[in-house]
């Protein structure tokens, strides 16, 4: 089992920045790849970004490319999502997820999920 705890969410004005963190504990060897997903009001959960174990490969949703950066510090068992140039449409609950499989954008491949952290971007 892997436990994931997100932090760093909050209220920010459009154009601002936030950094989300996701701390993993437990069987962290099962977190070969880590991802961030989000679910906005009245919307389905969608992929945001993912990173492999070494941090050498990443995937991003088209909607966040060039604005968000995913990174990880395996010594701290923590994954980060640096969000810049935030837009009101980025408002959502952001979830961290882990998978023992390789890098993937598919939510169904992620076995472990955090409880989510709210990000609200005001216009």
Short mmCIF file of N, CA and C in Angstrom, two decimals:
data_model
loop_
_atom_site.label_atom_id
_atom_site.label_comp_id
_atom_site.label_asym_id
_atom_site.label_seq_id
_atom_site.Cartn_x
_atom_site.Cartn_y
_atom_site.Cartn_z
N UNK A 1 0.83 -1.20 0.00
CA UNK A 1 0.00 0.00 0.00
C UNK A 1 0.87 1.25 0.00
N UNK A 2 0.37 2.25 -0.68
CA UNK A 2 1.03 3.55 -0.73
C UNK A 2 0.02 4.59 -0.26
N UNK A 3 0.44 5.42 0.66
CA UNK A 3 -0.41 6.52 1.12
C UNK A 3 0.11 7.82 0.50
N UNK A 4 -0.82 8.62 0.00
CA UNK A 4 -0.46 9.87 -0.66
C UNK A 4 -1.20 11.02 0.01
N UNK A 5 -0.47 12.08 0.30
CA UNK A 5 -1.06 13.25 0.93
C UNK A 5 -0.65 14.50 0.15
N UNK A 6 -1.65 15.18 -0.41
CA UNK A 6 -1.40 16.40 -1.17
C UNK A 6 -1.45 17.62 -0.25
N UNK A 7 -0.75 18.65 -0.66
CA UNK A 7 -0.80 19.93 0.05
C UNK A 7 -0.44 21.03 -0.94
N UNK A 8 -0.70 22.27 -0.53
CA UNK A 8 -0.30 23.40 -1.35
C UNK A 8 -1.41 24.08 -2.11
N UNK A 9 -2.61 23.53 -2.05
CA UNK A 9 -3.72 24.16 -2.75
C UNK A 9 -4.13 25.46 -2.06
N UNK A 10 -5.00 26.19 -2.73
CA UNK A 10 -5.48 27.44 -2.15
C UNK A 10 -6.15 28.31 -3.18
N UNK A 11 -6.35 29.58 -2.80
CA UNK A 11 -6.98 30.56 -3.67
C UNK A 11 -5.91 31.48 -4.25
N UNK A 12 -5.95 31.66 -5.56
CA UNK A 12 -4.96 32.51 -6.22
C UNK A 12 -5.65 33.28 -7.34
N UNK A 13 -5.12 34.44 -7.65
CA UNK A 13 -5.68 35.22 -8.75
C UNK A 13 -5.17 34.71 -10.08
N UNK A 14 -5.93 34.94 -11.11
CA UNK A 14 -5.52 34.55 -12.45
C UNK A 14 -4.16 35.16 -12.77
N UNK A 15 -3.30 34.35 -13.36
CA UNK A 15 -1.94 34.76 -13.66
C UNK A 15 -0.95 34.42 -12.57
N UNK A 16 -1.45 34.00 -11.44
CA UNK A 16 -0.60 33.66 -10.32
C UNK A 16 -0.03 32.25 -10.40
N UNK A 17 0.66 31.86 -9.33
CA UNK A 17 1.33 30.56 -9.28
C UNK A 17 1.04 29.85 -7.96
N UNK A 18 1.10 28.55 -8.02
CA UNK A 18 1.01 27.69 -6.83
C UNK A 18 1.89 26.49 -7.06
N UNK A 19 2.39 25.92 -5.96
CA UNK A 19 3.11 24.65 -6.05
C UNK A 19 2.42 23.63 -5.17
N UNK A 20 1.98 22.57 -5.79
CA UNK A 20 1.39 21.45 -5.06
C UNK A 20 2.46 20.43 -4.72
N UNK A 21 2.30 19.80 -3.58
CA UNK A 21 3.20 18.73 -3.16
C UNK A 21 2.38 17.49 -2.88
N UNK A 22 3.01 16.35 -3.07
CA UNK A 22 2.38 15.06 -2.79
C UNK A 22 3.41 14.19 -2.10
N UNK A 23 3.19 13.93 -0.82
CA UNK A 23 4.11 13.12 -0.04
C UNK A 23 3.61 11.68 -0.02
N UNK A 24 4.50 10.76 -0.36
CA UNK A 24 4.17 9.34 -0.39
C UNK A 24 4.79 8.63 0.79
N UNK A 25 4.06 7.67 1.31
CA UNK A 25 4.58 6.83 2.39
C UNK A 25 4.09 5.41 2.19
N UNK A 26 4.68 4.50 2.93
CA UNK A 26 4.31 3.11 2.78
C UNK A 26 5.21 2.42 1.78
N UNK A 27 4.64 1.62 0.93
CA UNK A 27 5.39 0.85 -0.05
C UNK A 27 5.71 1.73 -1.26
N UNK A 28 6.60 2.66 -1.09
CA UNK A 28 6.85 3.64 -2.15
C UNK A 28 7.50 3.02 -3.38
N UNK A 29 7.99 1.79 -3.23
CA UNK A 29 8.53 1.11 -4.42
C UNK A 29 7.43 0.83 -5.44
N UNK A 30 6.16 0.94 -5.00
CA UNK A 30 5.03 0.75 -5.91
C UNK A 30 4.64 2.02 -6.64
N UNK A 31 5.43 3.06 -6.47
CA UNK A 31 5.12 4.33 -7.14
C UNK A 31 6.13 4.59 -8.24
N UNK A 32 6.22 3.65 -9.17
CA UNK A 32 7.16 3.78 -10.27
C UNK A 32 6.89 5.05 -11.06
N UNK A 33 5.61 5.34 -11.27
CA UNK A 33 5.22 6.58 -11.94
C UNK A 33 4.21 7.30 -11.07
N UNK A 34 4.26 8.61 -11.11
CA UNK A 34 3.35 9.43 -10.32
C UNK A 34 2.64 10.39 -11.26
N UNK A 35 1.41 10.69 -10.91
CA UNK A 35 0.66 11.59 -11.77
C UNK A 35 -0.20 12.55 -10.97
N UNK A 36 -0.59 13.61 -11.65
CA UNK A 36 -1.56 14.56 -11.11
C UNK A 36 -2.78 14.55 -12.02
N UNK A 37 -3.93 14.51 -11.39
CA UNK A 37 -5.21 14.60 -12.09
C UNK A 37 -6.02 15.71 -11.43
N UNK A 38 -7.06 16.17 -12.09
CA UNK A 38 -7.91 17.19 -11.48
C UNK A 38 -9.36 16.97 -11.88
N UNK A 39 -10.24 17.48 -11.04
CA UNK A 39 -11.67 17.40 -11.32
C UNK A 39 -12.29 18.74 -10.98
N UNK A 40 -12.72 19.43 -12.03
CA UNK A 40 -13.36 20.71 -11.85
C UNK A 40 -14.84 20.56 -11.56
N UNK A 41 -15.50 21.64 -11.16
CA UNK A 41 -16.93 21.60 -10.84
C UNK A 41 -17.75 21.09 -12.03
N UNK A 42 -18.51 20.03 -11.80
CA UNK A 42 -19.36 19.49 -12.85
C UNK A 42 -18.62 18.81 -13.99
N UNK A 43 -17.34 18.53 -13.77
CA UNK A 43 -16.55 17.90 -14.83
C UNK A 43 -16.04 16.54 -14.39
N UNK A 44 -15.60 15.75 -15.37
CA UNK A 44 -15.00 14.47 -15.05
C UNK A 44 -13.53 14.68 -14.67
N UNK A 45 -12.98 13.73 -13.96
CA UNK A 45 -11.58 13.79 -13.60
C UNK A 45 -10.74 13.72 -14.87
N UNK A 46 -9.71 14.56 -14.96
CA UNK A 46 -8.88 14.57 -16.15
C UNK A 46 -7.40 14.54 -15.78
N UNK A 47 -6.61 14.01 -16.71
CA UNK A 47 -5.17 13.93 -16.54
C UNK A 47 -4.56 15.32 -16.63
N UNK A 48 -3.54 15.57 -15.80
CA UNK A 48 -2.81 16.84 -15.84
C UNK A 48 -1.35 16.61 -16.23
N UNK A 49 -0.66 15.76 -15.46
CA UNK A 49 0.77 15.54 -15.71
C UNK A 49 1.20 14.24 -15.06
N UNK A 50 2.29 13.66 -15.56
CA UNK A 50 2.83 12.44 -14.99
C UNK A 50 4.35 12.43 -15.15
N UNK A 51 5.00 11.67 -14.27
CA UNK A 51 6.46 11.60 -14.28
C UNK A 51 6.89 10.18 -13.93
N UNK A 52 7.97 9.72 -14.56
CA UNK A 52 8.43 8.37 -14.27
C UNK A 52 9.34 8.38 -13.04
N UNK A 53 9.84 7.20 -12.68
CA UNK A 53 10.61 7.07 -11.44
C UNK A 53 11.84 7.98 -11.42
N UNK A 54 12.57 7.99 -12.49
CA UNK A 54 13.81 8.75 -12.50
C UNK A 54 13.58 10.25 -12.67
N UNK A 55 12.38 10.60 -13.13
CA UNK A 55 12.11 12.00 -13.43
C UNK A 55 12.56 12.40 -14.81
N UNK A 56 13.08 11.44 -15.56
CA UNK A 56 13.61 11.75 -16.87
C UNK A 56 12.56 11.85 -17.96
N UNK A 57 11.37 11.33 -17.69
CA UNK A 57 10.29 11.39 -18.68
C UNK A 57 9.03 11.95 -18.03
N UNK A 58 8.35 12.80 -18.76
CA UNK A 58 7.13 13.43 -18.26
C UNK A 58 6.08 13.50 -19.37
N UNK A 59 4.84 13.52 -18.97
CA UNK A 59 3.72 13.75 -19.87
C UNK A 59 2.93 14.94 -19.31
N UNK A 60 2.33 15.71 -20.23
CA UNK A 60 1.47 16.82 -19.82
C UNK A 60 0.22 16.84 -20.69
N UNK A 61 -0.88 17.24 -20.08
CA UNK A 61 -2.08 17.52 -20.87
C UNK A 61 -1.82 18.78 -21.70
N UNK A 62 -2.40 18.83 -22.88
CA UNK A 62 -2.19 19.98 -23.75
C UNK A 62 -2.60 21.28 -23.07
N UNK A 63 -3.61 21.21 -22.22
CA UNK A 63 -4.15 22.42 -21.59
C UNK A 63 -3.19 23.05 -20.58
N UNK A 64 -2.16 22.29 -20.15
CA UNK A 64 -1.25 22.83 -19.14
C UNK A 64 0.19 22.92 -19.63
N UNK A 65 0.47 22.42 -20.82
CA UNK A 65 1.83 22.47 -21.35
C UNK A 65 2.35 23.90 -21.38
N UNK A 66 3.58 24.06 -20.92
CA UNK A 66 4.19 25.38 -20.90
C UNK A 66 3.84 26.20 -19.66
N UNK A 67 2.87 25.74 -18.89
CA UNK A 67 2.47 26.46 -17.67
C UNK A 67 2.73 25.67 -16.40
N UNK A 68 2.59 24.34 -16.49
CA UNK A 68 2.78 23.47 -15.32
C UNK A 68 4.05 22.65 -15.51
N UNK A 69 4.70 22.35 -14.38
CA UNK A 69 5.89 21.51 -14.39
C UNK A 69 5.80 20.48 -13.28
N UNK A 70 5.93 19.21 -13.63
CA UNK A 70 5.94 18.15 -12.64
C UNK A 70 7.37 17.74 -12.36
N UNK A 71 7.66 17.45 -11.10
CA UNK A 71 9.00 17.00 -10.71
C UNK A 71 8.86 16.09 -9.50
N UNK A 72 9.92 15.39 -9.17
CA UNK A 72 9.89 14.51 -8.01
C UNK A 72 11.24 14.49 -7.33
N UNK A 73 11.20 14.27 -6.02
CA UNK A 73 12.39 14.12 -5.20
C UNK A 73 12.25 12.78 -4.50
N UNK A 74 12.90 11.76 -5.04
CA UNK A 74 12.72 10.41 -4.49
C UNK A 74 13.32 10.28 -3.09
N UNK A 75 14.30 11.08 -2.77
CA UNK A 75 14.88 11.05 -1.42
C UNK A 75 13.84 11.49 -0.38
N UNK A 76 12.91 12.34 -0.81
CA UNK A 76 11.86 12.82 0.08
C UNK A 76 10.52 12.15 -0.20
N UNK A 77 10.51 11.24 -1.18
CA UNK A 77 9.26 10.57 -1.57
C UNK A 77 8.15 11.59 -1.84
N UNK A 78 8.51 12.60 -2.58
CA UNK A 78 7.58 13.70 -2.84
C UNK A 78 7.57 14.06 -4.32
N UNK A 79 6.37 14.33 -4.80
CA UNK A 79 6.17 14.80 -6.17
C UNK A 79 5.58 16.20 -6.10
N UNK A 80 5.99 17.03 -7.02
CA UNK A 80 5.55 18.42 -7.03
C UNK A 80 4.85 18.75 -8.35
N UNK A 81 3.96 19.71 -8.27
CA UNK A 81 3.36 20.27 -9.49
C UNK A 81 3.45 21.79 -9.36
N UNK A 82 4.37 22.37 -10.10
CA UNK A 82 4.50 23.81 -10.13
C UNK A 82 3.55 24.36 -11.18
N UNK A 83 2.63 25.21 -10.76
CA UNK A 83 1.62 25.75 -11.65
C UNK A 83 1.81 27.25 -11.79
N UNK A 84 1.94 27.71 -13.00
CA UNK A 84 2.13 29.13 -13.27
C UNK A 84 1.10 29.60 -14.28
N UNK A 85 0.97 30.91 -14.41
CA UNK A 85 0.01 31.51 -15.35
C UNK A 85 -1.35 30.86 -15.19
N UNK A 86 -1.79 30.75 -13.97
CA UNK A 86 -3.04 30.04 -13.69
C UNK A 86 -4.23 30.78 -14.28
N UNK A 87 -5.21 30.00 -14.71
CA UNK A 87 -6.43 30.51 -15.32
C UNK A 87 -7.63 30.05 -14.50
N UNK A 88 -8.73 30.78 -14.58
CA UNK A 88 -9.93 30.34 -13.85
C UNK A 88 -10.34 28.90 -14.19
N UNK A 89 -10.09 28.48 -15.42
CA UNK A 89 -10.47 27.11 -15.81
C UNK A 89 -9.56 26.05 -15.20
N UNK A 90 -8.50 26.47 -14.51
CA UNK A 90 -7.67 25.52 -13.76
C UNK A 90 -8.28 25.20 -12.40
N UNK A 91 -9.34 25.89 -12.03
CA UNK A 91 -10.00 25.63 -10.75
C UNK A 91 -10.49 24.20 -10.70
N UNK A 92 -10.07 23.47 -9.66
CA UNK A 92 -10.41 22.05 -9.55
C UNK A 92 -9.84 21.51 -8.24
N UNK A 93 -10.28 20.31 -7.93
CA UNK A 93 -9.60 19.53 -6.89
C UNK A 93 -8.50 18.74 -7.60
N UNK A 94 -7.29 18.88 -7.12
CA UNK A 94 -6.13 18.22 -7.73
C UNK A 94 -5.77 16.98 -6.90
N UNK A 95 -5.63 15.87 -7.61
CA UNK A 95 -5.32 14.59 -6.99
C UNK A 95 -3.96 14.10 -7.43
N UNK A 96 -3.23 13.56 -6.48
CA UNK A 96 -1.97 12.88 -6.76
C UNK A 96 -2.26 11.38 -6.85
N UNK A 97 -1.56 10.70 -7.72
CA UNK A 97 -1.77 9.27 -7.89
C UNK A 97 -0.45 8.57 -8.17
N UNK A 98 -0.39 7.29 -7.82
CA UNK A 98 0.82 6.50 -8.01
C UNK A 98 0.47 5.18 -8.67
N UNK A 99 1.38 4.71 -9.50
CA UNK A 99 1.20 3.43 -10.17
C UNK A 99 2.50 2.67 -10.18
N UNK A 100 2.44 1.34 -9.99
CA UNK A 100 3.66 0.53 -10.11
C UNK A 100 4.02 0.28 -11.57
N UNK A 101 3.14 0.67 -12.47
CA UNK A 101 3.38 0.48 -13.89
C UNK A 101 4.24 1.63 -14.40
N UNK A 102 4.50 1.64 -15.66
CA UNK A 102 5.28 2.70 -16.25
C UNK A 102 4.48 3.96 -16.44
N UNK A 103 5.13 4.93 -17.02
CA UNK A 103 4.53 6.23 -17.23
C UNK A 103 3.27 6.12 -18.08
N UNK A 104 2.19 6.71 -17.59
CA UNK A 104 0.92 6.61 -18.30
C UNK A 104 0.04 7.80 -17.95
N UNK A 105 -0.85 8.13 -18.88
CA UNK A 105 -1.84 9.19 -18.67
C UNK A 105 -3.19 8.61 -18.26
N UNK A 106 -3.29 7.29 -18.23
CA UNK A 106 -4.56 6.63 -17.99
C UNK A 106 -4.85 6.52 -16.50
N UNK A 107 -5.94 7.14 -16.07
CA UNK A 107 -6.30 7.12 -14.65
C UNK A 107 -6.50 5.69 -14.15
N UNK A 108 -7.03 4.83 -14.99
CA UNK A 108 -7.31 3.46 -14.58
C UNK A 108 -6.04 2.68 -14.21
N UNK A 109 -4.91 3.14 -14.67
CA UNK A 109 -3.65 2.45 -14.39
C UNK A 109 -3.07 2.82 -13.03
N UNK A 110 -3.60 3.84 -12.41
CA UNK A 110 -3.08 4.29 -11.12
C UNK A 110 -3.81 3.58 -9.98
N UNK A 111 -3.02 2.96 -9.11
CA UNK A 111 -3.58 2.14 -8.05
C UNK A 111 -3.84 2.92 -6.75
N UNK A 112 -3.12 3.99 -6.56
CA UNK A 112 -3.17 4.71 -5.30
C UNK A 112 -3.48 6.18 -5.56
N UNK A 113 -4.34 6.73 -4.71
CA UNK A 113 -4.80 8.11 -4.89
C UNK A 113 -4.78 8.85 -3.55
N UNK A 114 -4.47 10.14 -3.62
CA UNK A 114 -4.59 10.98 -2.45
C UNK A 114 -6.01 11.49 -2.30
N UNK A 115 -6.21 12.30 -1.27
CA UNK A 115 -7.55 12.79 -0.96
C UNK A 115 -7.90 14.05 -1.74
N UNK A 116 -6.91 14.66 -2.34
CA UNK A 116 -7.14 15.84 -3.17
C UNK A 116 -6.90 17.14 -2.42
N UNK A 117 -6.55 18.17 -3.17
CA UNK A 117 -6.37 19.51 -2.61
C UNK A 117 -7.04 20.51 -3.56
N UNK A 118 -7.77 21.45 -2.99
CA UNK A 118 -8.55 22.39 -3.80
C UNK A 118 -7.67 23.53 -4.30
N UNK A 119 -7.78 23.80 -5.58
CA UNK A 119 -7.15 24.97 -6.19
C UNK A 119 -8.26 25.82 -6.79
N UNK A 120 -8.31 27.07 -6.38
CA UNK A 120 -9.31 27.99 -6.90
C UNK A 120 -8.62 29.20 -7.49
N UNK A 121 -8.90 29.48 -8.76
CA UNK A 121 -8.29 30.60 -9.46
C UNK A 121 -9.38 31.64 -9.73
N UNK A 122 -9.21 32.81 -9.17
CA UNK A 122 -10.21 33.86 -9.36
C UNK A 122 -9.82 34.75 -10.53
N UNK A 123 -10.85 35.26 -11.20
CA UNK A 123 -10.60 36.11 -12.38
C UNK A 123 -10.47 37.58 -12.01
#
